[in-house]
Structure formats: structure tokens, C-alpha cells
C-alpha positions as semicolon CSV with decimal commas, in nm:
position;residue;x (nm);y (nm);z (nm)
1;X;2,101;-0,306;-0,578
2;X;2,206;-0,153;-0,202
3;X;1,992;0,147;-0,236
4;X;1,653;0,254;-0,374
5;X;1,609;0,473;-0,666
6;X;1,464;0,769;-0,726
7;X;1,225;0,873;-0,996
8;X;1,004;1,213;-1,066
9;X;0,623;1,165;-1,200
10;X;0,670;1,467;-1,342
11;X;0,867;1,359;-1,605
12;X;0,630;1,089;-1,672
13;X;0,333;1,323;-1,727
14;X;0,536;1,619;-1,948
15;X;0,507;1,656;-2,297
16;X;0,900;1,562;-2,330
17;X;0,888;1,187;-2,499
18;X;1,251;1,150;-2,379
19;X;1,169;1,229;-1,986
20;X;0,851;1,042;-2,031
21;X;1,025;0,735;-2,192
22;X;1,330;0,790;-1,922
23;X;1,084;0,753;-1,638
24;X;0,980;0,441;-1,777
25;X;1,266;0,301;-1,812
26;X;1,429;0,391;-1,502
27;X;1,076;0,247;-1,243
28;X;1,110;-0,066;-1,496
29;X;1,458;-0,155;-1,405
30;X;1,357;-0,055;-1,073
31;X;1,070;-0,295;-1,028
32;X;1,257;-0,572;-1,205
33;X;1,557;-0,561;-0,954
34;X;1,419;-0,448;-0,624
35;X;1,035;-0,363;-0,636
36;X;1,080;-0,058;-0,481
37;X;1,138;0,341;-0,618
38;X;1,114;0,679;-0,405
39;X;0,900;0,879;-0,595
40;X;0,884;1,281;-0,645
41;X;0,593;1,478;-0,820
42;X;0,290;1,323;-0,685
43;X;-0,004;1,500;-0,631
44;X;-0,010;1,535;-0,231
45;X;0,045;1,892;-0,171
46;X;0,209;1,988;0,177
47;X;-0,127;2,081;0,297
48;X;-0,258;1,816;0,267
49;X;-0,056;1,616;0,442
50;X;-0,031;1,810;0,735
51;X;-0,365;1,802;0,785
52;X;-0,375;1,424;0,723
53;X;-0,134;1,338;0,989
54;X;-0,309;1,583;1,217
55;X;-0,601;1,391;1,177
56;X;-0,462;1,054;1,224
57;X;-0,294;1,170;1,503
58;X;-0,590;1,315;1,695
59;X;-0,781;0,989;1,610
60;X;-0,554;0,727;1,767
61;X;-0,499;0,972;2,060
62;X;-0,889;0,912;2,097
63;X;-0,955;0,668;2,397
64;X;-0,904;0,321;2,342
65;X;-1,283;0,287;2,417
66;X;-1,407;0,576;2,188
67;X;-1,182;0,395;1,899
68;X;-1,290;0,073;1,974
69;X;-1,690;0,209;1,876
70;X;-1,524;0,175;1,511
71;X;-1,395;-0,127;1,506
72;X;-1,652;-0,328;1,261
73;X;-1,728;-0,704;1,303
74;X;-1,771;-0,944;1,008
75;X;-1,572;-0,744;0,757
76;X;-1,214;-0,846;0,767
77;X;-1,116;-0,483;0,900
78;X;-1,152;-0,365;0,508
79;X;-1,296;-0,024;0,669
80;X;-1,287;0,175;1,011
81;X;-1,010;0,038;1,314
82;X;-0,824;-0,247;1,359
83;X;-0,666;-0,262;1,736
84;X;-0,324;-0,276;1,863
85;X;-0,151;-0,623;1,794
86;X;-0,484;-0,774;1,586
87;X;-0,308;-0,827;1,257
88;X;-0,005;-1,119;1,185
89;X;0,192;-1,152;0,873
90;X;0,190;-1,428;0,668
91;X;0,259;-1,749;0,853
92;X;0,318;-1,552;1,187
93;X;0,170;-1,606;1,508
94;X;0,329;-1,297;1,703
95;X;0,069;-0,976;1,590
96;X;0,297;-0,687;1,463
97;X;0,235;-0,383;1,709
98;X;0,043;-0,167;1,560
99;X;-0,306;-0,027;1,583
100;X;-0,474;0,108;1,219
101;X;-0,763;0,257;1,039
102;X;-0,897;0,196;0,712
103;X;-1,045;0,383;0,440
104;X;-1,216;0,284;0,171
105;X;-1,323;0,336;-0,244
106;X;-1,596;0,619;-0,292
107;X;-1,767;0,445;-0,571
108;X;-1,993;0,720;-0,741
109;X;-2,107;0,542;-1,073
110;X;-2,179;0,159;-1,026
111;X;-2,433;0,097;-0,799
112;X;-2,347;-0,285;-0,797
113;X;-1,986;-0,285;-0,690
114;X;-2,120;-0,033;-0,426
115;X;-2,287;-0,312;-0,291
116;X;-2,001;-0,481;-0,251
117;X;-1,781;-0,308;-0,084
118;X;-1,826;-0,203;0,280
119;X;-1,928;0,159;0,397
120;X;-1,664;0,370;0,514
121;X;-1,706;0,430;0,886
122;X;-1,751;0,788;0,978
123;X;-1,593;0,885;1,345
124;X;-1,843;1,179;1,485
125;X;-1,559;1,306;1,732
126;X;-1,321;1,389;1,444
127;X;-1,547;1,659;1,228
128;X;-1,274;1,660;0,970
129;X;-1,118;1,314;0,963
130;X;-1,323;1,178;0,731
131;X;-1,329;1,438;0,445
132;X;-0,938;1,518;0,500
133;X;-0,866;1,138;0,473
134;X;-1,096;1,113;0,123
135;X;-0,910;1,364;-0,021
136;X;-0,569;1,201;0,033
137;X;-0,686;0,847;-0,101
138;X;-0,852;1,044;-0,433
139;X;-0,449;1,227;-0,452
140;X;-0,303;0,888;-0,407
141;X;-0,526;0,666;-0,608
142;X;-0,419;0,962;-0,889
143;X;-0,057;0,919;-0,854
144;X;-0,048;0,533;-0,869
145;X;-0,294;0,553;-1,197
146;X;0,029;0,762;-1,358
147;X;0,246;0,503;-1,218
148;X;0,077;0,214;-1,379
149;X;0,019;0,333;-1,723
150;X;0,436;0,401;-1,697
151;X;0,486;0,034;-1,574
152;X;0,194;-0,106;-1,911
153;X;0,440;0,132;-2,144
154;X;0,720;-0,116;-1,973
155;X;0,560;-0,443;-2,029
156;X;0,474;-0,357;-2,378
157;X;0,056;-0,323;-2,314
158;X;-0,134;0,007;-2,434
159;X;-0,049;0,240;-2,195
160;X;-0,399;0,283;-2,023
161;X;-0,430;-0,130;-1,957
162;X;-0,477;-0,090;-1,593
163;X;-0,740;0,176;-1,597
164;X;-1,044;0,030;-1,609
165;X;-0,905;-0,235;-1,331
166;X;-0,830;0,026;-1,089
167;X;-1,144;0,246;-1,139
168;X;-1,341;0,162;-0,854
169;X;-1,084;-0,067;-0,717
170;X;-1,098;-0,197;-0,357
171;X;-0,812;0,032;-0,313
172;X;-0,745;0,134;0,080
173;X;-0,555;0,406;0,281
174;X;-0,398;0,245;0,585
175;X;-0,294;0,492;0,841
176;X;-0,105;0,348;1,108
177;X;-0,020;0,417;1,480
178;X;0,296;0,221;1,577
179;X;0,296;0,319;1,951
180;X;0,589;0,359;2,207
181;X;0,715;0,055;2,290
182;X;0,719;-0,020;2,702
183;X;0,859;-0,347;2,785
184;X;1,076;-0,595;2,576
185;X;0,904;-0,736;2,286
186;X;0,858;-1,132;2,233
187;X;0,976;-1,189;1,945
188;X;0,706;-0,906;1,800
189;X;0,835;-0,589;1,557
190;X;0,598;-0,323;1,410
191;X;0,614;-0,508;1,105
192;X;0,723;-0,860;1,012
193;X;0,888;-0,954;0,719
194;X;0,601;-0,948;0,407
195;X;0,517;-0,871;0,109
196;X;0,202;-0,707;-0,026
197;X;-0,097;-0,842;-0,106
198;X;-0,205;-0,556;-0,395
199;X;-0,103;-0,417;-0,733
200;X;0,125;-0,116;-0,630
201;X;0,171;0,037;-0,246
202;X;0,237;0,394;-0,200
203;X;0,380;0,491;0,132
204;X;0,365;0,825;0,336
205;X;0,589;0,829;0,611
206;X;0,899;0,649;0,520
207;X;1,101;1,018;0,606
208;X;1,269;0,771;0,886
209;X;1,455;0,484;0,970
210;X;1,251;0,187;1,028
211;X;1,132;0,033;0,667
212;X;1,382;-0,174;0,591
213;X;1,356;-0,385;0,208
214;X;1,491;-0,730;0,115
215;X;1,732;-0,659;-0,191
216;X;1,846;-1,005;-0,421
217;X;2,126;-1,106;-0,215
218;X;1,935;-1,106;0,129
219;X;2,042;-0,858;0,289
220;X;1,789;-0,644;0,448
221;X;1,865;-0,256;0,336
222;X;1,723;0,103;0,451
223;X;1,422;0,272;0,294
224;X;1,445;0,602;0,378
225;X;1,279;0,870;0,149
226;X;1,292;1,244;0,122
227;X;1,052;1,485;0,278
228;X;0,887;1,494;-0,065
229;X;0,878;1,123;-0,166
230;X;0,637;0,801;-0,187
231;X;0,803;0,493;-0,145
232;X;0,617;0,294;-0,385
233;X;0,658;-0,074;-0,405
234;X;0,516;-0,398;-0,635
235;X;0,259;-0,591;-0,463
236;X;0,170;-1,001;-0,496
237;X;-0,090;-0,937;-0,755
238;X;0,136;-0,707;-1,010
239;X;0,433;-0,980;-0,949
240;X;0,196;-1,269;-1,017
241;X;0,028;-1,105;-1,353
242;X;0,380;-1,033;-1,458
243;X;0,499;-1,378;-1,388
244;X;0,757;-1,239;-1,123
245;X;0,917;-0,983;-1,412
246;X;0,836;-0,692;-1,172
247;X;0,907;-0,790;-0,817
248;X;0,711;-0,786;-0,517
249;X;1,002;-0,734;-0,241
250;X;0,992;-0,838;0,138
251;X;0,972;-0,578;0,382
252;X;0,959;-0,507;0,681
253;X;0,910;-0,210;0,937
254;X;1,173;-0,288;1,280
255;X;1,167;-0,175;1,612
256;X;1,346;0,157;1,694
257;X;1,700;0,154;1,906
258;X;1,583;0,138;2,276
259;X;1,633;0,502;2,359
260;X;1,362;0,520;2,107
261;X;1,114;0,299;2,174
262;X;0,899;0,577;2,386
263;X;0,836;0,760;2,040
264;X;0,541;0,675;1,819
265;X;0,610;0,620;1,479
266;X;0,307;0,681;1,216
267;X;0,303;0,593;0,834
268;X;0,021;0,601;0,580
269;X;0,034;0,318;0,314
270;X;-0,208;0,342;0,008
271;X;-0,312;-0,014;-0,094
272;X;-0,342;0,020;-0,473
273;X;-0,637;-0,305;-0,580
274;X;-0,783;-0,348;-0,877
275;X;-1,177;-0,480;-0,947
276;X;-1,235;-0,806;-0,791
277;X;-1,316;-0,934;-1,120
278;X;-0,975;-0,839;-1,265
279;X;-0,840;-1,158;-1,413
280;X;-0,401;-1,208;-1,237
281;X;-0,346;-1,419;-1,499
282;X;0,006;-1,424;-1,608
283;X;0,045;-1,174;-1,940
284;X;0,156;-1,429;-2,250
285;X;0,434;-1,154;-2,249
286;X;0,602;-1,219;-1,983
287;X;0,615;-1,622;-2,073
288;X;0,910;-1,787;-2,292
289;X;1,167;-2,049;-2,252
290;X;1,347;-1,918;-1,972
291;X;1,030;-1,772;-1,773
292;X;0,794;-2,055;-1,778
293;X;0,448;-2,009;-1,601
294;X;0,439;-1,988;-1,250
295;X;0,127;-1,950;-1,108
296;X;-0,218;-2,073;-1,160
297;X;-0,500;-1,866;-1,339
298;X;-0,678;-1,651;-1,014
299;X;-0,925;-1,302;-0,997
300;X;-0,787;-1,051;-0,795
301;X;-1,126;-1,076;-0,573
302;X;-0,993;-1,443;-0,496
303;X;-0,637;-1,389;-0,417
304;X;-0,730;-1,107;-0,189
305;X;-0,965;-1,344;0,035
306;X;-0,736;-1,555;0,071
307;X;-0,460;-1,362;0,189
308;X;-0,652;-1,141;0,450
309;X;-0,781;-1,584;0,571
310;X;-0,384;-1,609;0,579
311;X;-0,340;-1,253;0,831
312;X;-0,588;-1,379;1,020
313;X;-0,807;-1,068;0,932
314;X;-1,120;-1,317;0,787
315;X;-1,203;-1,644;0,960
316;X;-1,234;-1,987;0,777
């Protein structure tokens, strides 16, 4: 597959069988063969997302110093700002250059998994950050709920398997500042090569070259969606409960031409995670002769901590 396909959620979510079996089908195949889909119909309006990115925009034009107040010790950067060059992917030394902020689940109904999650960090310069940024994670966390009862149809489970896993998930909305580049990078890019760690990623901000995806034969091809689009892609944990039926697919995010490089470059991932207690196990389903088992029985809470030891984000 050279290119990524396109799907619309609102065929998923109409009363039409035939459109709402079609969808299926069509992110299934997608999932199986590249791990990525552009998708239309999601519940971001246009509103909303301009006043997102003019609130991520005003916050990383805050001082260095005045961001650097929100940048929380001890947590693994799960909430508030992560500074320029701080994060690695897996099994690099070279920090990818960008600078990021994090928000997190708004758990309203278990006061014990409240506990366990951090607080989201409020920024006091920014009256409307916060409450502008909430709104888009509730929109997104919506969408990729749709998404994943379409994928349980696909794998043959009831078709509201992954609800209770993602309600209250330690789900996060990453936006990120990829700033203008000023001298030659060392062998740096805005993004290495990775995959992700989560269940499903939905991206905002993929309108431009950059994102670049790993199809099957290696080569490294262009994500590029429409003004109207997610790019949503399979993450470790979905690939490793479906025993690697539904692929999570190396990407990447490269440095612009050199004319370029004195142009920042935002984009707004949303991390889908389940519970911590959600149980990756391999589905029996997705087991037989030809698809033995490949990975050992893990909670989502335990593959997560040790991925964020393997980015460098938590300490041994």
C-alpha cells in the first residue's frame, strides 16, 4: 500500500448497515496492511480547532522561563510541559526537537483511579488554555470510542469490547511545538522513527508534509491529510492484543527542506490508553496455526511504564 486511505465516521455511526459494515471493512483492511487511515466525520468542529491551535500557540510563545514553571518533576511528563529536545525515541540517544504539553483524563466518577493519575496542570497566564484544551480531548476521546467499537465489529468481539477499557483511560492530548530550525542538526529530526506506545493515535495537524509512515516494503511514504481529517494510526498495545493482525506502523515526523527550517511546525496527537488494569493479552482469535503467539501476557499499566523507562521520560 503507497498511500493512506480514507474513511468517513459518519458512515460508521448512520443507521445504513451497509455504510456501517463498509466502514468496517475498509479501517480493517486498513489497519491490517498499513496501520494508518485519514479519517472524516469526527466530532472536532472548525471552532474548535481554531481556538485550540490559538491556544497552543500563545502557550509555547510564552517565555521559556514562564513555561518552564509547568514543567512537573517526578511524573514522567504524563501532564503539563516537557522542554525542547527532553524526549528520545526508542533506543535513541539524539532527543527529537520538539518542546510539548500534556493533558490529561478528567475522571469524574472513580475516586480511586483519580488517585492515580496526576492533576492536570493549570497555566494562570493562558485564561482559556485549559478549558479550550479539555474540550478537544472530550471530542477526541469521542471519535476514537466510534473507531474502536468499528475495529471489535472487525475482530469478531461485541462491538462495545473496548468501552469500559477506555472509560477513564490514561488517555493524553499532546500538543506539540516543533520550532524553526537554526543551525544543522546532528543527526536529530522532529521525530525519529517509532511507533506508538497506546491503543489508537489520532492526529491534528498532519494538513502538511512532514509525517512520513513505514508501508510493508520499507519504504517510507507521505501522510498528508485533508483540512478535515485525523490521521489515526494502531498503537503497540492494539498490535500486541491483536497478536500483530492490526498493525502498529513506524513513523516518523522529518525535518523540513532548508528554506523551511525557519517555520514552526505544530501538531496535536491524541494518545488513545486504556485502564491500567486492562489485560494486552493476545485475543484467542487472533491465534491459529499460521499466527502463533507472540508476546507474553502484560496489563496495559505495565507496558506503558516501561516504554516511557525506554524514552527516557521515567528513570530506573
Amino acid at each position: 500500500m503507497n498511500s493512506i486511505p480514507s474513511v468517513d465516521l459518519n458512515d460508521f455511526i448512520s443507521n445504513d448497515s451497509s455504510k456501517k459494515q463498509a466502514f468496517v471493512d475498509a479501517i480493517g483492511k486498513a489497519y491490517e496492511e498499513i496501520g494508518f487511515v485519514a479519517l472524516k466525520g469526527h466530532f472536532l468542529d472548525d471552532a474548535l480547532v481554531d481556538r485550540l491551535y490559538k491556544e497552543v500557540k500563545n502557550f509555547f510563545d510564552l517565555p521559556l522561563e514562564t513555561k518552564q514553571k509547568y514543567e512537573i518533576p517526578g511524573i514522567g511528563g504524563q501532564r503539563g510541559y516537557v522542554s525542547f529536545g527532553k524526549e528520545s525515541a526508542k533506543g535513541k540517544k539524539q532527543g527529537d526537537l520538539k518542546e510539548f504539553w500534556h493533558f490529561g483524563q478528567y475522571v469524574e466518577d472513580n475516586p480511586e483511579l483519580k488517585k492515580e493519575y496526576p492533576e492536570n496542570v493549570m497555566v494562570q497566564e493562558l485564561p482559556d488554555f485549559n478549558e479550550v484544551g479539555k474540550e478537544a480531548y472530550k471530542m477526541l476521546e469521542k471519535t476514537a470510542k466510534f473507531v474502536l467499537r468499528a475495529l471489535a465489529i472487525h475482530l469478531d468481539l461485541e462491538e462495545n469490547y473496548f468501552d469500559n477499557y477506555i472509560h477513564n483511560g490514561n488517555s493524553i492530548l499532546r500538543p506539540i511545538h516543533y520550532p524553526p530550525i537554526k543551525e544543522e542538526p546532528k543527526d536529530a529530526v522532529r521525530a525519529a522513527a517509532h511507533g506508538d506506545i497506546n491503543l489508537i493515535t489520532l492526529l491534528m495537524g498532519a494538513q502538511g508534509r512532514g509525517l512520513q509512515v513505514k508501508n510493508h516494503k520499507g519504504e517510507w511514504i507521505d501522510a498528508i491529510a485533508e483540512p478535515d481529517e485525523l490521521m489515526i494510526n494502531v498503537g503497540d498495545m492494539l498490535s500486541r492484543h491483536t497478536n500483530n493482525k492490526l498493525k502498529s506502523t513506524i513513523h516518523r515526523v522529518v525535518n523540513p527542506p532548508k528554506e523551511l527550517w525557519g517555520t514552526s511546525r505544530y501538531s496535536i496527537p491524541f494518545f488513545m490508553h486504556p485502564i491500567s488494569s486492562m489485560k494486552l493479552n493476545v485475543l484467542e482469535s487472533c491465534i491459529d496455526d499460521e499466527n502463533p503467539k507472540l508476546y507474553e501476557d502484560i496489563t496495559a499499566g505495565e507496558f506503558l511504564n516501561e516504554r516511557l523507562i525506554e524514552l527516557g521520560l521515567i528513570k530506573k
